[in-house]
Amino acid sequence: MPVTALVSAKSSGVTTAALALTLASQRASLLAECDPAGGTIRAGFLKSSVTAGYGLYHLAAAERIGTEALANAFASHLWPMDEAGHRKLLPGLTDPTQAASLSRTWPALSEVMHVLAADAGHDVFIDTGRLAFESGRLHAVLTPAPLVQQADLVLLTVRGTEQSLTLARHVIEPLRTELDERGAGADALGLLLIEDGPYRAHQVAEALKTPVLAALPWDPETAAYLTGGGRPPRGYGRSPLLRHARTAAEQLEAASSRRRIQQQYPVRPANPQLAGVLQRLTETARGGPRG
């Protein structure tokens, strides 16, 4: 299964889109909230049911002990988003000043997530927030660069508006260069279109010279629930956003598979130190979700 990093030039609904994809996936799924500017799901969708004792920040100390400690801490800090535990969240930072402490944690965390995707069959979505560049490169603190560089797919989330496309144009080329020179390759980059605005998928792809790999409809009622939590709207499970998110998750898996075949990527070597995280997570993932 792919590891997909969602990024944006500026507020384009990355977190809502990532939540929709995770909740709608037909397989076991994980959303890692890795925006250095801070996470919003804890206080929004989860209505503060998750304390600051859980989450991304705690992984930095574990990584300094070793890979096995990081893997076990990772498993311990996941929060179930459904009763069966098939959809999980790694809650984000509660304080943006904590981001600097994670700079050396990102590469090892990326490895854990790739093992989870490849060996445990999870769809892994990473909310990396707004892109920040410094001297033409991804910023070392304001963007979790290794997570973006090593992802199987990198989705630049855009709306079908002139403003969103204008902002996206400024980050497309430096992001493509970053992936080409320091990442998994420029062909890992695609667009996730939020269908808010007059421009359709083919027009967005042409304007940004980048393929639209998936699209999600403009569904304010469901989006408001994913943003703020509370009582789900009537017909939530059959809402346009979740129905299209299921399709989008399948499209992303297919795109990743095609890319893997075309590039003839070698199989990632197994890391026995990550056995702990696999054992603890596959117990609930076996069989995958049905709804």
PDB file of C-alpha atoms in Angstrom:
ATOM      1  CA  MET A   1       0.000   0.000   0.000  1.00  0.00           C
ATOM      2  CA  PRO A   2       1.279   3.518  -0.655  1.00  0.00           C
ATOM      3  CA  VAL A   3       2.615   6.140   1.708  1.00  0.00           C
ATOM      4  CA  THR A   4       1.011   9.369   0.487  1.00  0.00           C
ATOM      5  CA  ALA A   5       2.127  12.809   1.647  1.00  0.00           C
ATOM      6  CA  LEU A   6      -0.423  15.618   1.291  1.00  0.00           C
ATOM      7  CA  VAL A   7       0.984  19.139   0.967  1.00  0.00           C
ATOM      8  CA  SER A   8      -0.356  22.569   0.083  1.00  0.00           C
ATOM      9  CA  ALA A   9       0.790  26.000  -0.996  1.00  0.00           C
ATOM     10  CA  LYS A  10      -1.707  27.572   1.422  1.00  0.00           C
ATOM     11  CA  SER A  11      -4.981  26.556   3.114  1.00  0.00           C
ATOM     12  CA  SER A  12      -6.438  24.150   0.573  1.00  0.00           C
ATOM     13  CA  GLY A  13      -8.137  21.650   2.857  1.00  0.00           C
ATOM     14  CA  VAL A  14      -5.200  19.280   3.342  1.00  0.00           C
ATOM     15  CA  THR A  15      -6.237  18.060   6.797  1.00  0.00           C
ATOM     16  CA  THR A  16      -9.887  17.564   5.842  1.00  0.00           C
ATOM     17  CA  ALA A  17      -8.876  15.717   2.674  1.00  0.00           C
ATOM     18  CA  ALA A  18      -6.422  13.516   4.577  1.00  0.00           C
ATOM     19  CA  LEU A  19      -9.089  12.679   7.158  1.00  0.00           C
ATOM     20  CA  ALA A  20     -11.620  11.816   4.464  1.00  0.00           C
ATOM     21  CA  LEU A  21      -9.156   9.516   2.677  1.00  0.00           C
ATOM     22  CA  THR A  22      -8.191   7.765   5.915  1.00  0.00           C
ATOM     23  CA  LEU A  23     -11.748   7.253   7.126  1.00  0.00           C
ATOM     24  CA  ALA A  24     -13.024   6.146   3.725  1.00  0.00           C
ATOM     25  CA  SER A  25     -10.243   3.685   2.893  1.00  0.00           C
ATOM     26  CA  GLN A  26     -11.405   0.102   2.419  1.00  0.00           C
ATOM     27  CA  ARG A  27      -8.146  -1.117   3.973  1.00  0.00           C
ATOM     28  CA  ALA A  28      -6.552  -0.541   7.350  1.00  0.00           C
ATOM     29  CA  SER A  29      -5.373   3.062   7.315  1.00  0.00           C
ATOM     30  CA  LEU A  30      -3.263   5.549   9.220  1.00  0.00           C
ATOM     31  CA  LEU A  31      -3.245   9.338   9.229  1.00  0.00           C
ATOM     32  CA  ALA A  32      -0.035  10.867  10.551  1.00  0.00           C
ATOM     33  CA  GLU A  33      -0.581  14.537  11.410  1.00  0.00           C
ATOM     34  CA  CYS A  34       2.927  15.882  10.798  1.00  0.00           C
ATOM     35  CA  ASP A  35       2.313  19.566  10.105  1.00  0.00           C
ATOM     36  CA  PRO A  36       5.077  21.490  11.941  1.00  0.00           C
ATOM     37  CA  ALA A  37       2.632  24.383  12.399  1.00  0.00           C
ATOM     38  CA  GLY A  38       0.630  22.151  14.752  1.00  0.00           C
ATOM     39  CA  GLY A  39      -2.186  19.652  14.536  1.00  0.00           C
ATOM     40  CA  THR A  40      -5.882  20.533  14.463  1.00  0.00           C
ATOM     41  CA  ILE A  41      -7.610  17.136  14.556  1.00  0.00           C
ATOM     42  CA  ARG A  42      -7.170  16.715  18.306  1.00  0.00           C
ATOM     43  CA  ALA A  43      -9.124  19.895  19.109  1.00  0.00           C
ATOM     44  CA  GLY A  44     -11.432  19.650  16.079  1.00  0.00           C
ATOM     45  CA  PHE A  45     -12.687  16.283  14.853  1.00  0.00           C
ATOM     46  CA  LEU A  46     -11.783  14.490  18.103  1.00  0.00           C
ATOM     47  CA  LYS A  47     -13.190  17.283  20.318  1.00  0.00           C
ATOM     48  CA  SER A  48     -10.171  17.234  22.663  1.00  0.00           C
ATOM     49  CA  SER A  49     -10.753  13.581  23.604  1.00  0.00           C
ATOM     50  CA  VAL A  50      -7.030  12.967  23.053  1.00  0.00           C
ATOM     51  CA  THR A  51      -4.760  14.516  25.667  1.00  0.00           C
ATOM     52  CA  ALA A  52      -1.326  16.007  25.029  1.00  0.00           C
ATOM     53  CA  GLY A  53       0.076  12.748  26.417  1.00  0.00           C
ATOM     54  CA  TYR A  54      -0.481  11.218  22.970  1.00  0.00           C
ATOM     55  CA  GLY A  55       1.103  12.231  19.737  1.00  0.00           C
ATOM     56  CA  LEU A  56       3.948  13.095  17.468  1.00  0.00           C
ATOM     57  CA  TYR A  57       6.048  15.098  19.925  1.00  0.00           C
ATOM     58  CA  HIS A  58       6.713  12.068  22.139  1.00  0.00           C
ATOM     59  CA  LEU A  59       8.411  10.187  19.307  1.00  0.00           C
ATOM     60  CA  ALA A  60      11.458  12.475  19.308  1.00  0.00           C
ATOM     61  CA  ALA A  61      12.738  11.169  22.645  1.00  0.00           C
ATOM     62  CA  ALA A  62      12.112   7.548  21.627  1.00  0.00           C
ATOM     63  CA  GLU A  63      14.047   7.971  18.374  1.00  0.00           C
ATOM     64  CA  ARG A  64      17.118   9.031  20.331  1.00  0.00           C
ATOM     65  CA  ILE A  65      17.083   5.630  22.058  1.00  0.00           C
ATOM     66  CA  GLY A  66      16.864   3.657  18.819  1.00  0.00           C
ATOM     67  CA  THR A  67      14.700   2.393  15.979  1.00  0.00           C
ATOM     68  CA  GLU A  68      12.955  -0.287  18.038  1.00  0.00           C
ATOM     69  CA  ALA A  69      12.073   2.249  20.735  1.00  0.00           C
ATOM     70  CA  LEU A  70      10.687   4.577  18.078  1.00  0.00           C
ATOM     71  CA  ALA A  71       8.587   1.792  16.553  1.00  0.00           C
ATOM     72  CA  ASN A  72       7.080   0.851  19.903  1.00  0.00           C
ATOM     73  CA  ALA A  73       6.452   4.496  20.832  1.00  0.00           C
ATOM     74  CA  PHE A  74       4.815   4.991  17.451  1.00  0.00           C
ATOM     75  CA  ALA A  75       2.412   2.098  18.108  1.00  0.00           C
ATOM     76  CA  SER A  76       1.679   3.365  21.618  1.00  0.00           C
ATOM     77  CA  HIS A  77       0.777   6.860  20.440  1.00  0.00           C
ATOM     78  CA  LEU A  78      -1.763   5.918  17.771  1.00  0.00           C
ATOM     79  CA  TRP A  79      -5.385   6.778  18.458  1.00  0.00           C
ATOM     80  CA  PRO A  80      -8.230   4.664  16.982  1.00  0.00           C
ATOM     81  CA  MET A  81     -10.761   6.598  14.921  1.00  0.00           C
ATOM     82  CA  ASP A  82     -13.263   3.763  14.655  1.00  0.00           C
ATOM     83  CA  GLU A  83     -14.513   1.066  17.011  1.00  0.00           C
ATOM     84  CA  ALA A  84     -12.607  -1.735  15.276  1.00  0.00           C
ATOM     85  CA  GLY A  85      -9.345   0.192  15.378  1.00  0.00           C
ATOM     86  CA  HIS A  86      -8.782  -0.136  11.626  1.00  0.00           C
ATOM     87  CA  ARG A  87      -8.389   3.616  11.130  1.00  0.00           C
ATOM     88  CA  LYS A  88      -5.768   5.221  13.298  1.00  0.00           C
ATOM     89  CA  LEU A  89      -4.381   8.683  13.920  1.00  0.00           C
ATOM     90  CA  LEU A  90      -0.952   9.823  15.015  1.00  0.00           C
ATOM     91  CA  PRO A  91      -2.026  13.142  16.589  1.00  0.00           C
ATOM     92  CA  GLY A  92       0.032  16.187  15.678  1.00  0.00           C
ATOM     93  CA  LEU A  93       1.918  18.779  17.674  1.00  0.00           C
ATOM     94  CA  THR A  94       0.097  20.817  20.274  1.00  0.00           C
ATOM     95  CA  ASP A  95       2.755  23.552  20.143  1.00  0.00           C
ATOM     96  CA  PRO A  96       4.550  24.591  16.906  1.00  0.00           C
ATOM     97  CA  THR A  97       7.722  25.362  18.886  1.00  0.00           C
ATOM     98  CA  GLN A  98       8.096  21.592  19.318  1.00  0.00           C
ATOM     99  CA  ALA A  99       8.783  21.152  15.590  1.00  0.00           C
ATOM    100  CA  ALA A 100      12.533  21.793  15.804  1.00  0.00           C
ATOM    101  CA  SER A 101      12.990  18.766  18.079  1.00  0.00           C
ATOM    102  CA  LEU A 102      11.664  16.467  15.341  1.00  0.00           C
ATOM    103  CA  SER A 103      14.183  17.348  12.635  1.00  0.00           C
ATOM    104  CA  ARG A 104      16.281  14.233  13.241  1.00  0.00           C
ATOM    105  CA  THR A 105      13.198  12.059  13.887  1.00  0.00           C
ATOM    106  CA  TRP A 106      11.596  12.417  10.439  1.00  0.00           C
ATOM    107  CA  PRO A 107      13.838   9.941   8.517  1.00  0.00           C
ATOM    108  CA  ALA A 108      13.337   7.116  11.035  1.00  0.00           C
ATOM    109  CA  LEU A 109       9.617   7.854  11.297  1.00  0.00           C
ATOM    110  CA  SER A 110       9.379   7.671   7.511  1.00  0.00           C
ATOM    111  CA  GLU A 111      10.921   4.197   7.615  1.00  0.00           C
ATOM    112  CA  VAL A 112       8.394   3.027  10.209  1.00  0.00           C
ATOM    113  CA  MET A 113       5.500   4.280   8.075  1.00  0.00           C
ATOM    114  CA  HIS A 114       6.850   2.618   4.932  1.00  0.00           C
ATOM    115  CA  VAL A 115       7.153  -0.697   6.750  1.00  0.00           C
ATOM    116  CA  LEU A 116       3.594  -0.274   8.024  1.00  0.00           C
ATOM    117  CA  ALA A 117       2.392   0.299   4.460  1.00  0.00           C
ATOM    118  CA  ALA A 118       4.441  -2.397   2.722  1.00  0.00           C
ATOM    119  CA  ASP A 119       4.417  -5.202   5.302  1.00  0.00           C
ATOM    120  CA  ALA A 120       1.210  -4.545   7.266  1.00  0.00           C
ATOM    121  CA  GLY A 121      -0.917  -3.461   4.308  1.00  0.00           C
ATOM    122  CA  HIS A 122      -1.938  -0.026   5.618  1.00  0.00           C
ATOM    123  CA  ASP A 123      -2.881   2.959   3.534  1.00  0.00           C
ATOM    124  CA  VAL A 124      -0.692   5.658   5.096  1.00  0.00           C
ATOM    125  CA  PHE A 125      -1.581   9.327   4.642  1.00  0.00           C
ATOM    126  CA  ILE A 126       0.688  12.069   5.969  1.00  0.00           C
ATOM    127  CA  ASP A 127      -0.617  15.584   6.547  1.00  0.00           C
ATOM    128  CA  THR A 128       2.545  17.667   6.127  1.00  0.00           C
ATOM    129  CA  GLY A 129       0.757  21.017   6.010  1.00  0.00           C
ATOM    130  CA  ARG A 130       1.891  24.062   4.095  1.00  0.00           C
ATOM    131  CA  LEU A 131       5.130  23.838   2.141  1.00  0.00           C
ATOM    132  CA  ALA A 132       7.964  26.122   3.206  1.00  0.00           C
ATOM    133  CA  PHE A 133      11.142  26.634   1.183  1.00  0.00           C
ATOM    134  CA  GLU A 134      14.500  28.164   2.044  1.00  0.00           C
ATOM    135  CA  SER A 135      17.022  28.910  -0.717  1.00  0.00           C
ATOM    136  CA  GLY A 136      15.073  26.689  -3.088  1.00  0.00           C
ATOM    137  CA  ARG A 137      14.973  23.682  -0.747  1.00  0.00           C
ATOM    138  CA  LEU A 138      12.316  22.428   1.612  1.00  0.00           C
ATOM    139  CA  HIS A 139      12.771  24.152   4.963  1.00  0.00           C
ATOM    140  CA  ALA A 140      14.454  21.884   7.517  1.00  0.00           C
ATOM    141  CA  VAL A 141      12.091  22.841  10.371  1.00  0.00           C
ATOM    142  CA  LEU A 142       8.925  24.309   8.843  1.00  0.00           C
ATOM    143  CA  THR A 143       8.365  21.280   6.559  1.00  0.00           C
ATOM    144  CA  PRO A 144       8.983  17.593   7.412  1.00  0.00           C
ATOM    145  CA  ALA A 145      11.192  17.290   4.334  1.00  0.00           C
ATOM    146  CA  PRO A 146      12.173  13.583   4.658  1.00  0.00           C
ATOM    147  CA  LEU A 147       8.516  12.543   4.837  1.00  0.00           C
ATOM    148  CA  VAL A 148       7.807  14.407   1.598  1.00  0.00           C
ATOM    149  CA  GLN A 149      10.976  13.257  -0.146  1.00  0.00           C
ATOM    150  CA  GLN A 150      10.494   9.567   0.636  1.00  0.00           C
ATOM    151  CA  ALA A 151       6.731   9.294   0.056  1.00  0.00           C
ATOM    152  CA  ASP A 152       5.464   7.000  -2.689  1.00  0.00           C
ATOM    153  CA  LEU A 153       3.116   9.783  -3.792  1.00  0.00           C
ATOM    154  CA  VAL A 154       3.162  13.500  -3.025  1.00  0.00           C
ATOM    155  CA  LEU A 155      -0.203  15.193  -3.492  1.00  0.00           C
ATOM    156  CA  LEU A 156      -0.288  18.955  -3.836  1.00  0.00           C
ATOM    157  CA  THR A 157      -3.809  19.793  -2.704  1.00  0.00           C
ATOM    158  CA  VAL A 158      -5.416  22.583  -4.707  1.00  0.00           C
ATOM    159  CA  ARG A 159      -8.844  24.102  -5.166  1.00  0.00           C
ATOM    160  CA  GLY A 160     -10.303  24.864  -8.567  1.00  0.00           C
ATOM    161  CA  THR A 161      -9.955  28.614  -8.062  1.00  0.00           C
ATOM    162  CA  GLU A 162      -7.672  31.177  -9.649  1.00  0.00           C
ATOM    163  CA  GLN A 163      -6.221  32.096  -6.259  1.00  0.00           C
ATOM    164  CA  SER A 164      -5.344  28.502  -5.378  1.00  0.00           C
ATOM    165  CA  LEU A 165      -3.788  27.833  -8.787  1.00  0.00           C
ATOM    166  CA  THR A 166      -1.734  31.024  -8.592  1.00  0.00           C
ATOM    167  CA  LEU A 167      -0.290  30.011  -5.224  1.00  0.00           C
ATOM    168  CA  ALA A 168       0.356  26.461  -6.430  1.00  0.00           C
ATOM    169  CA  ARG A 169       2.339  27.671  -9.447  1.00  0.00           C
ATOM    170  CA  HIS A 170       4.960  29.133  -7.117  1.00  0.00           C
ATOM    171  CA  VAL A 171       5.665  25.821  -5.365  1.00  0.00           C
ATOM    172  CA  ILE A 172       5.272  23.301  -8.199  1.00  0.00           C
ATOM    173  CA  GLU A 173       8.719  23.738  -9.749  1.00  0.00           C
ATOM    174  CA  PRO A 174      10.781  23.864  -6.518  1.00  0.00           C
ATOM    175  CA  LEU A 175       8.831  20.852  -5.222  1.00  0.00           C
ATOM    176  CA  ARG A 176       9.388  18.939  -8.437  1.00  0.00           C
ATOM    177  CA  THR A 177      13.100  19.770  -8.284  1.00  0.00           C
ATOM    178  CA  GLU A 178      13.264  18.691  -4.631  1.00  0.00           C
ATOM    179  CA  LEU A 179      11.725  15.321  -5.416  1.00  0.00           C
ATOM    180  CA  ASP A 180      13.916  14.853  -8.475  1.00  0.00           C
ATOM    181  CA  GLU A 181      17.200  15.676  -6.745  1.00  0.00           C
ATOM    182  CA  ARG A 182      16.625  14.526  -3.162  1.00  0.00           C
ATOM    183  CA  GLY A 183      13.499  12.405  -3.162  1.00  0.00           C
ATOM    184  CA  ALA A 184      11.663   9.547  -4.824  1.00  0.00           C
ATOM    185  CA  GLY A 185      11.553  11.309  -8.200  1.00  0.00           C
ATOM    186  CA  ALA A 186       9.547  14.114  -9.776  1.00  0.00           C
ATOM    187  CA  ASP A 187       7.010  11.596 -11.091  1.00  0.00           C
ATOM    188  CA  ALA A 188       5.866  11.027  -7.491  1.00  0.00           C
ATOM    189  CA  LEU A 189       4.163  14.426  -7.643  1.00  0.00           C
ATOM    190  CA  GLY A 190       0.491  14.716  -8.469  1.00  0.00           C
ATOM    191  CA  LEU A 191      -2.494  16.899  -7.645  1.00  0.00           C
ATOM    192  CA  LEU A 192      -5.458  16.310  -5.373  1.00  0.00           C
ATOM    193  CA  LEU A 193      -8.221  18.609  -6.573  1.00  0.00           C
ATOM    194  CA  ILE A 194     -10.849  19.950  -4.188  1.00  0.00           C
ATOM    195  CA  GLU A 195     -13.704  20.755  -6.563  1.00  0.00           C
ATOM    196  CA  ASP A 196     -14.369  24.225  -5.184  1.00  0.00           C
ATOM    197  CA  GLY A 197     -14.281  26.778  -7.976  1.00  0.00           C
ATOM    198  CA  PRO A 198     -14.849  27.012 -11.717  1.00  0.00           C
ATOM    199  CA  TYR A 199     -11.827  25.030 -12.936  1.00  0.00           C
ATOM    200  CA  ARG A 200     -12.235  21.338 -13.749  1.00  0.00           C
ATOM    201  CA  ALA A 201      -9.578  18.616 -13.412  1.00  0.00           C
ATOM    202  CA  HIS A 202      -8.272  18.822 -16.985  1.00  0.00           C
ATOM    203  CA  GLN A 203      -7.949  22.608 -16.733  1.00  0.00           C
ATOM    204  CA  VAL A 204      -6.080  22.371 -13.410  1.00  0.00           C
ATOM    205  CA  ALA A 205      -3.735  19.705 -14.775  1.00  0.00           C
ATOM    206  CA  GLU A 206      -3.002  21.814 -17.842  1.00  0.00           C
ATOM    207  CA  ALA A 207      -2.480  25.004 -15.837  1.00  0.00           C
ATOM    208  CA  LEU A 208      -0.013  23.373 -13.418  1.00  0.00           C
ATOM    209  CA  LYS A 209       1.540  20.895 -15.895  1.00  0.00           C
ATOM    210  CA  THR A 210       0.914  18.156 -13.339  1.00  0.00           C
ATOM    211  CA  PRO A 211      -1.570  15.255 -13.414  1.00  0.00           C
ATOM    212  CA  VAL A 212      -4.648  15.276 -11.201  1.00  0.00           C
ATOM    213  CA  LEU A 213      -4.440  11.878  -9.488  1.00  0.00           C
ATOM    214  CA  ALA A 214      -7.712  12.226  -7.571  1.00  0.00           C
ATOM    215  CA  ALA A 215     -10.492  14.702  -6.869  1.00  0.00           C
ATOM    216  CA  LEU A 216     -12.825  15.296  -3.937  1.00  0.00           C
ATOM    217  CA  PRO A 217     -16.139  17.167  -4.196  1.00  0.00           C
ATOM    218  CA  TRP A 218     -16.969  20.385  -2.424  1.00  0.00           C
ATOM    219  CA  ASP A 219     -19.109  19.061   0.455  1.00  0.00           C
ATOM    220  CA  PRO A 220     -19.298  21.811   3.121  1.00  0.00           C
ATOM    221  CA  GLU A 221     -21.506  19.885   5.555  1.00  0.00           C
ATOM    222  CA  THR A 222     -19.272  16.812   5.773  1.00  0.00           C
ATOM    223  CA  ALA A 223     -16.122  18.947   5.692  1.00  0.00           C
ATOM    224  CA  ALA A 224     -17.427  20.978   8.644  1.00  0.00           C
ATOM    225  CA  TYR A 225     -17.917  17.763  10.622  1.00  0.00           C
ATOM    226  CA  LEU A 226     -14.388  16.548   9.822  1.00  0.00           C
ATOM    227  CA  THR A 227     -13.041  19.952  10.819  1.00  0.00           C
ATOM    228  CA  GLY A 228     -15.018  20.554  13.993  1.00  0.00           C
ATOM    229  CA  GLY A 229     -16.358  17.181  15.117  1.00  0.00           C
ATOM    230  CA  GLY A 230     -19.618  16.846  16.998  1.00  0.00           C
ATOM    231  CA  ARG A 231     -22.657  15.006  15.646  1.00  0.00           C
ATOM    232  CA  PRO A 232     -22.098  13.551  12.153  1.00  0.00           C
ATOM    233  CA  PRO A 233     -24.478  14.946   9.527  1.00  0.00           C
ATOM    234  CA  ARG A 234     -27.389  12.864   8.287  1.00  0.00           C
ATOM    235  CA  GLY A 235     -26.226  10.302   5.735  1.00  0.00           C
ATOM    236  CA  TYR A 236     -22.568  10.927   6.675  1.00  0.00           C
ATOM    237  CA  GLY A 237     -21.351   7.492   5.547  1.00  0.00           C
ATOM    238  CA  ARG A 238     -22.927   8.001   2.111  1.00  0.00           C
ATOM    239  CA  SER A 239     -21.927  11.640   1.791  1.00  0.00           C
ATOM    240  CA  PRO A 240     -20.392  12.819  -1.496  1.00  0.00           C
ATOM    241  CA  LEU A 241     -17.072  13.504   0.236  1.00  0.00           C
ATOM    242  CA  LEU A 242     -16.675  10.012   1.702  1.00  0.00           C
ATOM    243  CA  ARG A 243     -17.981   8.245  -1.393  1.00  0.00           C
ATOM    244  CA  HIS A 244     -15.493  10.043  -3.601  1.00  0.00           C
ATOM    245  CA  ALA A 245     -12.737   9.611  -1.012  1.00  0.00           C
ATOM    246  CA  ARG A 246     -13.156   5.824  -1.279  1.00  0.00           C
ATOM    247  CA  THR A 247     -12.703   6.067  -5.015  1.00  0.00           C
ATOM    248  CA  ALA A 248      -9.760   8.437  -4.583  1.00  0.00           C
ATOM    249  CA  ALA A 249      -7.971   6.034  -2.205  1.00  0.00           C
ATOM    250  CA  GLU A 250      -8.249   3.280  -4.816  1.00  0.00           C
ATOM    251  CA  GLN A 251      -7.005   5.618  -7.543  1.00  0.00           C
ATOM    252  CA  LEU A 252      -3.978   6.551  -5.450  1.00  0.00           C
ATOM    253  CA  GLU A 253      -3.135   2.902  -4.761  1.00  0.00           C
ATOM    254  CA  ALA A 254      -3.372   2.175  -8.497  1.00  0.00           C
ATOM    255  CA  ALA A 255      -1.178   5.181  -9.355  1.00  0.00           C
ATOM    256  CA  SER A 256       1.444   4.074  -6.845  1.00  0.00           C
ATOM    257  CA  SER A 257       1.402   0.515  -8.221  1.00  0.00           C
ATOM    258  CA  ARG A 258       1.829   1.745 -11.804  1.00  0.00           C
ATOM    259  CA  ARG A 259       4.701   3.942 -10.748  1.00  0.00           C
ATOM    260  CA  ARG A 260       6.387   1.089  -8.871  1.00  0.00           C
ATOM    261  CA  ILE A 261       6.130  -1.169 -11.910  1.00  0.00           C
ATOM    262  CA  GLN A 262       7.341   1.481 -14.339  1.00  0.00           C
ATOM    263  CA  GLN A 263      10.310   2.432 -12.174  1.00  0.00           C
ATOM    264  CA  GLN A 264      11.042  -1.191 -11.205  1.00  0.00           C
ATOM    265  CA  TYR A 265      11.742  -0.184  -7.637  1.00  0.00           C
ATOM    266  CA  PRO A 266      13.631  -2.776  -5.597  1.00  0.00           C
ATOM    267  CA  VAL A 267      11.825  -4.244  -2.610  1.00  0.00           C
ATOM    268  CA  ARG A 268      12.662  -2.349   0.575  1.00  0.00           C
ATOM    269  CA  PRO A 269      14.851  -4.522   2.825  1.00  0.00           C
ATOM    270  CA  ALA A 270      13.065  -5.805   5.914  1.00  0.00           C
ATOM    271  CA  ASN A 271      14.054  -4.267   9.237  1.00  0.00           C
ATOM    272  CA  PRO A 272      13.726  -6.781  12.101  1.00  0.00           C
ATOM    273  CA  GLN A 273      13.822  -3.939  14.633  1.00  0.00           C
ATOM    274  CA  LEU A 274      10.372  -2.865  13.456  1.00  0.00           C
ATOM    275  CA  ALA A 275       8.749  -6.205  14.316  1.00  0.00           C
ATOM    276  CA  GLY A 276       7.158  -4.660  17.428  1.00  0.00           C
ATOM    277  CA  VAL A 277       5.127  -2.078  15.572  1.00  0.00           C
ATOM    278  CA  LEU A 278       4.001  -4.615  12.965  1.00  0.00           C
ATOM    279  CA  GLN A 279       2.887  -7.149  15.548  1.00  0.00           C
ATOM    280  CA  ARG A 280       0.849  -4.622  17.513  1.00  0.00           C
ATOM    281  CA  LEU A 281      -0.804  -3.045  14.494  1.00  0.00           C
ATOM    282  CA  THR A 282      -1.585  -6.090  12.370  1.00  0.00           C
ATOM    283  CA  GLU A 283      -3.631  -7.632  15.184  1.00  0.00           C
ATOM    284  CA  THR A 284      -6.434  -5.146  14.468  1.00  0.00           C
ATOM    285  CA  ALA A 285      -5.646  -4.676  10.768  1.00  0.00           C
ATOM    286  CA  ARG A 286      -6.038  -8.343   9.796  1.00  0.00           C
ATOM    287  CA  GLY A 287      -8.914  -8.648   7.359  1.00  0.00           C
ATOM    288  CA  GLY A 288      -9.244  -4.875   6.887  1.00  0.00           C
ATOM    289  CA  PRO A 289     -12.323  -2.720   7.357  1.00  0.00           C
ATOM    290  CA  ARG A 290     -15.504  -3.388   5.493  1.00  0.00           C
ATOM    291  CA  GLY A 291     -17.321  -0.084   5.883  1.00  0.00           C
TER     292      GLY A 291
END
